[in-house]
PDB file of C-alpha atoms in Angstrom:
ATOM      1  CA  UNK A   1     -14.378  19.199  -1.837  1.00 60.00           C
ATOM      2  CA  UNK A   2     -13.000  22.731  -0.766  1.00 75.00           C
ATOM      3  CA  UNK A   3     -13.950  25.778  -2.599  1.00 84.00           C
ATOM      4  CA  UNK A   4     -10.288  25.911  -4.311  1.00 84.00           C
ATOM      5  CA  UNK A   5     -10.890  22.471  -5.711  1.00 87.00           C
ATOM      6  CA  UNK A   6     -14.746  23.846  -6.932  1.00 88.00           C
ATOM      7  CA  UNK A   7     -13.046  26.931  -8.395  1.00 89.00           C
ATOM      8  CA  UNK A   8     -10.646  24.593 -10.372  1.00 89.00           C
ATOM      9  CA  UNK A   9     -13.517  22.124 -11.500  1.00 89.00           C
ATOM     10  CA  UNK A  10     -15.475  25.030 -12.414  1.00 91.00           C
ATOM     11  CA  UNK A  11     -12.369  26.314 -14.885  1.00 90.00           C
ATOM     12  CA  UNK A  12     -11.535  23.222 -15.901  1.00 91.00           C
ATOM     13  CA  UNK A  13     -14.234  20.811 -16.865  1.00 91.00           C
ATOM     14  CA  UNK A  14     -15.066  22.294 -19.932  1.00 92.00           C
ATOM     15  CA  UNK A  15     -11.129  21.454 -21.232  1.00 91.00           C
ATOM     16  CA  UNK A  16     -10.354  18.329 -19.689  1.00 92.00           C
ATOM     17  CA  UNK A  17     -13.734  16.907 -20.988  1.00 92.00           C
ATOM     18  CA  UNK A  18     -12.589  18.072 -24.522  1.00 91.00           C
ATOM     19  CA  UNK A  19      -9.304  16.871 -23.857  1.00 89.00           C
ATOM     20  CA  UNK A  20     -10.865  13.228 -23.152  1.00 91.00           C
ATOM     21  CA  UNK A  21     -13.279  13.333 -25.896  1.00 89.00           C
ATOM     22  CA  UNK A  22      -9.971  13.898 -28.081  1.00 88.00           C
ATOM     23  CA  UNK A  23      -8.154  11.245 -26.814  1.00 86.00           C
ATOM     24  CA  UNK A  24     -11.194   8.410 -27.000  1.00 85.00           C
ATOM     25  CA  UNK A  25     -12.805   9.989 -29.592  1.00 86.00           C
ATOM     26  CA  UNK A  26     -16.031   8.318 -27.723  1.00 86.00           C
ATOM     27  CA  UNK A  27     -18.473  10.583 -25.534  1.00 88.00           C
ATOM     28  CA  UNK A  28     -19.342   7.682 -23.340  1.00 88.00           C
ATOM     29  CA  UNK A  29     -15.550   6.706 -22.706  1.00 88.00           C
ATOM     30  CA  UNK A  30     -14.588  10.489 -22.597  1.00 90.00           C
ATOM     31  CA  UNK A  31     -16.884  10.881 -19.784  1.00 91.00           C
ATOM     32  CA  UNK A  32     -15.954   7.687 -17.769  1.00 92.00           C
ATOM     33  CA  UNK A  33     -12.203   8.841 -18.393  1.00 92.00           C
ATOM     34  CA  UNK A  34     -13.311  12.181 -17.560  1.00 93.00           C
ATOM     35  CA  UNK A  35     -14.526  11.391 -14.217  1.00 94.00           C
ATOM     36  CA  UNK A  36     -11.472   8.653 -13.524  1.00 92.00           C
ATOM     37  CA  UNK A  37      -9.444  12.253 -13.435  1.00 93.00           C
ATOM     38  CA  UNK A  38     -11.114  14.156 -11.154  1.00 93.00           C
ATOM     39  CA  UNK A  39     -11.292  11.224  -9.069  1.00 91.00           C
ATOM     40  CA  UNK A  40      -7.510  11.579  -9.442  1.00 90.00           C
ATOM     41  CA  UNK A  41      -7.271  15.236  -8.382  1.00 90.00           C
ATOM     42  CA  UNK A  42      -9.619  14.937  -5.409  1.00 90.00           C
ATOM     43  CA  UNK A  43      -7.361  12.271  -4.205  1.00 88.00           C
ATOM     44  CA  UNK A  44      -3.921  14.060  -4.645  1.00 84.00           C
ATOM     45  CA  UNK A  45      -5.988  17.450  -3.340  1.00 84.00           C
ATOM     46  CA  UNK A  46      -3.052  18.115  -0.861  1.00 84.00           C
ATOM     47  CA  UNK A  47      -0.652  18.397  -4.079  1.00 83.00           C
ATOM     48  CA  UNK A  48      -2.634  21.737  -5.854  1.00 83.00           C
ATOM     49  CA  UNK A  49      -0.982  23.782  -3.318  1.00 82.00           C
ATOM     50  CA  UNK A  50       2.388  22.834  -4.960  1.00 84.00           C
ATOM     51  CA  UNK A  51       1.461  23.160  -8.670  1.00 83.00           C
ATOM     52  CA  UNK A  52       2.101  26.106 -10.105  1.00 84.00           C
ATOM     53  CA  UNK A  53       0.128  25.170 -13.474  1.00 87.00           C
ATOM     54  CA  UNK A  54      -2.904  23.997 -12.863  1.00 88.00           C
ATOM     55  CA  UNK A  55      -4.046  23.696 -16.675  1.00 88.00           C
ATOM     56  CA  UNK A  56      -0.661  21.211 -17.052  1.00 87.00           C
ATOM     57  CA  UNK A  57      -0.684  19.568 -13.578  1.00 89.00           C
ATOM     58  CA  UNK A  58      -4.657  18.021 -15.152  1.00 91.00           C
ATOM     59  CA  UNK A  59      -3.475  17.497 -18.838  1.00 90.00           C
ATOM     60  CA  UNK A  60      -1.023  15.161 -17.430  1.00 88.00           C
ATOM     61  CA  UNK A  61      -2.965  13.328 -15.234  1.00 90.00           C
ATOM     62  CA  UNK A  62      -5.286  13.274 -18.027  1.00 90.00           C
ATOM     63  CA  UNK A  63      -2.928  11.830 -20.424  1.00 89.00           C
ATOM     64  CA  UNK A  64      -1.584   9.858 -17.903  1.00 88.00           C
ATOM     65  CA  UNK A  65      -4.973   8.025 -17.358  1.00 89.00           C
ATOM     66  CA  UNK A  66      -5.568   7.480 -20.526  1.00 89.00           C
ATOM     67  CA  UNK A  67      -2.518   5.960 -21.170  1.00 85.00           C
ATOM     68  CA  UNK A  68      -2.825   3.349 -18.174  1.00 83.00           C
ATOM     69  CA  UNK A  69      -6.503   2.756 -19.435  1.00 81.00           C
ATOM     70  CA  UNK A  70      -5.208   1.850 -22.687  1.00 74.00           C
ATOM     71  CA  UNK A  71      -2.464  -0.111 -22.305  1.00 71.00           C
ATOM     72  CA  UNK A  72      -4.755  -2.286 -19.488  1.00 66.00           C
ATOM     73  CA  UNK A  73      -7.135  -2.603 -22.460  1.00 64.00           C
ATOM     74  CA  UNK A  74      -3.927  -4.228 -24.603  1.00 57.00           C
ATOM     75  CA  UNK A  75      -2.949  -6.401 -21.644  1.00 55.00           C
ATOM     76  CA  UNK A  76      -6.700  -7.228 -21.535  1.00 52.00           C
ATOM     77  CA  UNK A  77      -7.356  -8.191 -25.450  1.00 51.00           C
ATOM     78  CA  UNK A  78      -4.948 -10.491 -27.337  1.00 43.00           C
ATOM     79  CA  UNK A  79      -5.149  -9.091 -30.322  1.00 44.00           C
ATOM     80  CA  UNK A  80      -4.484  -5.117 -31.403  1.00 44.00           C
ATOM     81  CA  UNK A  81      -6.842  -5.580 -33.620  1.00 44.00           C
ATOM     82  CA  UNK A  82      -9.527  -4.906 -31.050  1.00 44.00           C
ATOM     83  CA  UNK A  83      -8.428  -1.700 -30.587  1.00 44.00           C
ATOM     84  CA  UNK A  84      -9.653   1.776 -31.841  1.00 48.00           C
ATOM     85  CA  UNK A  85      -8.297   2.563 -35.102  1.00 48.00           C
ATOM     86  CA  UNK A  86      -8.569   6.203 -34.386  1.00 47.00           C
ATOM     87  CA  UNK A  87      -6.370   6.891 -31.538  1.00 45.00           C
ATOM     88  CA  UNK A  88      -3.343   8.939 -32.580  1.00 45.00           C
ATOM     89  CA  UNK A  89      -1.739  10.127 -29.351  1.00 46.00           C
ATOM     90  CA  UNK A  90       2.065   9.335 -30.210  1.00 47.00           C
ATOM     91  CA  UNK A  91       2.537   8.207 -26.518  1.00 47.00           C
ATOM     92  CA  UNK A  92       0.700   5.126 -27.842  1.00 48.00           C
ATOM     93  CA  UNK A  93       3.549   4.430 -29.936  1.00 46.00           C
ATOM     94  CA  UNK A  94       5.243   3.471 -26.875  1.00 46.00           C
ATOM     95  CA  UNK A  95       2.749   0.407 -26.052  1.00 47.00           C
ATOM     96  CA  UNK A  96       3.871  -3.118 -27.578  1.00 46.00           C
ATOM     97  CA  UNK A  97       1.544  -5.218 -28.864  1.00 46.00           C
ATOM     98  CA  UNK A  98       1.732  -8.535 -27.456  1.00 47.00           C
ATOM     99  CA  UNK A  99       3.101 -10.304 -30.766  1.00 50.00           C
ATOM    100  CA  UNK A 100       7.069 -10.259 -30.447  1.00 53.00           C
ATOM    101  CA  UNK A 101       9.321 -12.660 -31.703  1.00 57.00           C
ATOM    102  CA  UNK A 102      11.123 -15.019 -29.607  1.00 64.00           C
ATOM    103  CA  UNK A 103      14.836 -13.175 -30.738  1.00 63.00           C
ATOM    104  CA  UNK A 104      12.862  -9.860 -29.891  1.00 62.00           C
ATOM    105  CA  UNK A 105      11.819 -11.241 -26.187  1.00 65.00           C
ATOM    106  CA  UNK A 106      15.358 -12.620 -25.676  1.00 72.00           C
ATOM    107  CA  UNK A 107      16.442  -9.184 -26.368  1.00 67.00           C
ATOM    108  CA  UNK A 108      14.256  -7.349 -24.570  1.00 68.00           C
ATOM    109  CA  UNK A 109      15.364  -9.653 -21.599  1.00 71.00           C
ATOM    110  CA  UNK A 110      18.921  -9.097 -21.868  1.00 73.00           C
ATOM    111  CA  UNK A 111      18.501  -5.052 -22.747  1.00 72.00           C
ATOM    112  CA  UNK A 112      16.210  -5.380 -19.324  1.00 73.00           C
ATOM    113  CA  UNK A 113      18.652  -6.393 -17.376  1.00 77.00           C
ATOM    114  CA  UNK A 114      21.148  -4.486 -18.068  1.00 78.00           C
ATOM    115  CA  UNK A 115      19.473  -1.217 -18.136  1.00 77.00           C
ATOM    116  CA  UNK A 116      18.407  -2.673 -14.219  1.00 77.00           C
ATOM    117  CA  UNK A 117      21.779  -3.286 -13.549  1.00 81.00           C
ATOM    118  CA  UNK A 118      22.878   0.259 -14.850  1.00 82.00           C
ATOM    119  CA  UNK A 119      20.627   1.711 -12.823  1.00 83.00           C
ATOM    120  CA  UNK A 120      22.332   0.829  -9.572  1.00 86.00           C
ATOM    121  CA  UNK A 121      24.965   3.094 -10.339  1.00 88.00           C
ATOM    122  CA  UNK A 122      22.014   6.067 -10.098  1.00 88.00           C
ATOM    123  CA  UNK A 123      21.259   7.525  -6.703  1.00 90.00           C
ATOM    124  CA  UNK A 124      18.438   6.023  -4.747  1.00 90.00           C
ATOM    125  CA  UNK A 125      16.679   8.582  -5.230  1.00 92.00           C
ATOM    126  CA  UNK A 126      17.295   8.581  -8.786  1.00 92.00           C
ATOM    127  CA  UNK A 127      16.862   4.841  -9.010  1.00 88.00           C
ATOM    128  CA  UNK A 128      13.043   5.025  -7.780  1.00 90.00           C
ATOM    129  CA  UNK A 129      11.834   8.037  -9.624  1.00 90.00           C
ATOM    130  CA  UNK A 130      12.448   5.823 -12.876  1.00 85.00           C
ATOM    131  CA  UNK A 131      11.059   2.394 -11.456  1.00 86.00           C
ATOM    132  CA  UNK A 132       8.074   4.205 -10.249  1.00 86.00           C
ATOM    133  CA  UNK A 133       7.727   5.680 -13.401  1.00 84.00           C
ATOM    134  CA  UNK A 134       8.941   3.641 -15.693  1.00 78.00           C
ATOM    135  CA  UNK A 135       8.029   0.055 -13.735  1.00 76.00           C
ATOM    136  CA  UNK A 136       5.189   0.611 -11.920  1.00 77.00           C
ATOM    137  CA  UNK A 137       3.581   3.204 -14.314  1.00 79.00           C
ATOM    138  CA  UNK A 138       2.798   5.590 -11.598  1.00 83.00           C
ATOM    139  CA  UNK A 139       1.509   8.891 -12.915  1.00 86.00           C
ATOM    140  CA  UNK A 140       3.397  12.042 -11.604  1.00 88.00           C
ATOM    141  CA  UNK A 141       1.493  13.418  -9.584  1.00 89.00           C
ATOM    142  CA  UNK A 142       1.148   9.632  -7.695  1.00 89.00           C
ATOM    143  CA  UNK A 143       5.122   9.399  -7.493  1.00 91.00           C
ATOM    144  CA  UNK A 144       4.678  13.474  -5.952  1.00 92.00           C
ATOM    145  CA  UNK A 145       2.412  12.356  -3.347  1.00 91.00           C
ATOM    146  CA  UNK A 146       4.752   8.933  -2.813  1.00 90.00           C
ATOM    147  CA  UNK A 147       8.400  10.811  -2.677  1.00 93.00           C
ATOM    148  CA  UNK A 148       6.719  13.736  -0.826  1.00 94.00           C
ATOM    149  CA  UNK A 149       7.714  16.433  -3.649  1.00 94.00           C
ATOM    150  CA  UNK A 150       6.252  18.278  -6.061  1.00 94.00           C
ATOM    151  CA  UNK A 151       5.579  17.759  -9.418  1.00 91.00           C
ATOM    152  CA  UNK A 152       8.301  19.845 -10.558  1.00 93.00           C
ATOM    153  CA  UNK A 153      10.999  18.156  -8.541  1.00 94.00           C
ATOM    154  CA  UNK A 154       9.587  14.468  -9.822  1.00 92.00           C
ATOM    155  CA  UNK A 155      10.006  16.181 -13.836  1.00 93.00           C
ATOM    156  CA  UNK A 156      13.961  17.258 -13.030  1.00 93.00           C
ATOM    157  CA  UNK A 157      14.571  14.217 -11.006  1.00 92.00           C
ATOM    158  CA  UNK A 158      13.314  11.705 -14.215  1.00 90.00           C
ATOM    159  CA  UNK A 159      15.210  13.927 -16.328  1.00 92.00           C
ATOM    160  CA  UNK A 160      18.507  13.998 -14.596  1.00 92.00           C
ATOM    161  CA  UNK A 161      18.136  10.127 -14.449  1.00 89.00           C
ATOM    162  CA  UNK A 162      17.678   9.816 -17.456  1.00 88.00           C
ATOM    163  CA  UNK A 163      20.160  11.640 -18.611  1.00 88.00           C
ATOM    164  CA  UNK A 164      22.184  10.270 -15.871  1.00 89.00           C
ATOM    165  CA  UNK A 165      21.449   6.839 -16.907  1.00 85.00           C
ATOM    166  CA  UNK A 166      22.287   7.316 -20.716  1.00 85.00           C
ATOM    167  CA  UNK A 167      25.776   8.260 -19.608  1.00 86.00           C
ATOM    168  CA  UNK A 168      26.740   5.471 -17.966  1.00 84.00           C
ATOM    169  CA  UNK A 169      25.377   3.135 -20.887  1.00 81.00           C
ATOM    170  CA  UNK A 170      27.703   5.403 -23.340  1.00 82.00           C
ATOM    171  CA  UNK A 171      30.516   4.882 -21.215  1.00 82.00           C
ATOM    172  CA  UNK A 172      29.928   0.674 -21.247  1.00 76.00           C
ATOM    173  CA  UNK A 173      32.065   0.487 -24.580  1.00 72.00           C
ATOM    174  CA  UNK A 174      30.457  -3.423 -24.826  1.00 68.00           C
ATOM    175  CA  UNK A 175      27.139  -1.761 -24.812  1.00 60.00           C
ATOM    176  CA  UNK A 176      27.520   0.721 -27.893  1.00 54.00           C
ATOM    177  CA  UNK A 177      24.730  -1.582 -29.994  1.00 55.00           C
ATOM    178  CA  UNK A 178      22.537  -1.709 -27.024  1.00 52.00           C
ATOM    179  CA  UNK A 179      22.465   2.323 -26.704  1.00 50.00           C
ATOM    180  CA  UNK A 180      22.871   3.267 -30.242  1.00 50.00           C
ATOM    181  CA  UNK A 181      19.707   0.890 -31.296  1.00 47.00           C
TER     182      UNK A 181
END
């Protein structure tokens, strides 16, 4: 660990500790999700050069963590019911739960596919900052070190596809229930 990275732990802990003890609301897991970060930072080491705020660049990773921890703990139970009651990050909105109806999975299927096939019309480059993100659940600072960018660039590019992306879909007049849902 260089003396950059020590200097950063050193300024850091202290907030991305309390940052995990707020997510978990658990000292145990807020430690074990604690050290699943800096695991994360001394692996993308090469990328603090690039980031030019620190104090963001380990909230997300944070929040992206704890996010992929959770929703492996959904895949993993059967039942939300297992789950924490306490856990109010609104990011968790975005997880399913694994009870959908079969018109709902038919749905989701079709909307799938057609948001796949919309997104050929994106740039490559375009095209793989959302499947990376969006697919594979790749944090940011993981699709940095992957597209050889920084952080920055990987936020624009997801916006502009995005953005990109919802265009297209507007322009599909058969698809004005899909995008206005």
């Amino acid at each position: 660990m260089t003396n950059y990275l020590a200097e950063i732990y050193e300024e850091y802990n202290r907030y991305i500790y309390h940052l995990c003890l707020k997510l978990t609301r658990n000292s145990a897991e807020a430690e074990d999700l604690m050290q699943e970060v800096w695991l994360k930072v001394v692996r993308n080491e090469e990328q603090i050069d690039k980031v030019d705020y620190i104090k963001a660049w380990l909230t997300t990773i944070t929040m992206n963590t704890f996010r992929d921890r959770y929703r492996k703990n959904v895949r993993r139970s059967k039942y939300m019911m297992n789950q924490p009651e306490t856990l109010d990050v609104p990011i968790l909105d975005l997880v399913p739960n694994n009870e959908i109806s079969t018109e709902e999975q038919i749905e989701k299927v079709a909307v799938t596919k057609i948001v796949q096939e919309k997104m050929q019309q994106l740039d490559s480059i375009y095209q793989k900052t959302l499947w990376y993100f969006y697919v594979d659940q790749y944090s940011l600072a993981e699709i940095s070190t992957l597209m050889k960018v920084s952080i920055g660039t990987v936020k624009s590019r997801l916006f502009r596809a995005k953005a990109r992306l919802k265009e297209i879909m507007l322009a599909d007049t058969s698809l004005q229930d899909v995008v206005m849902a």
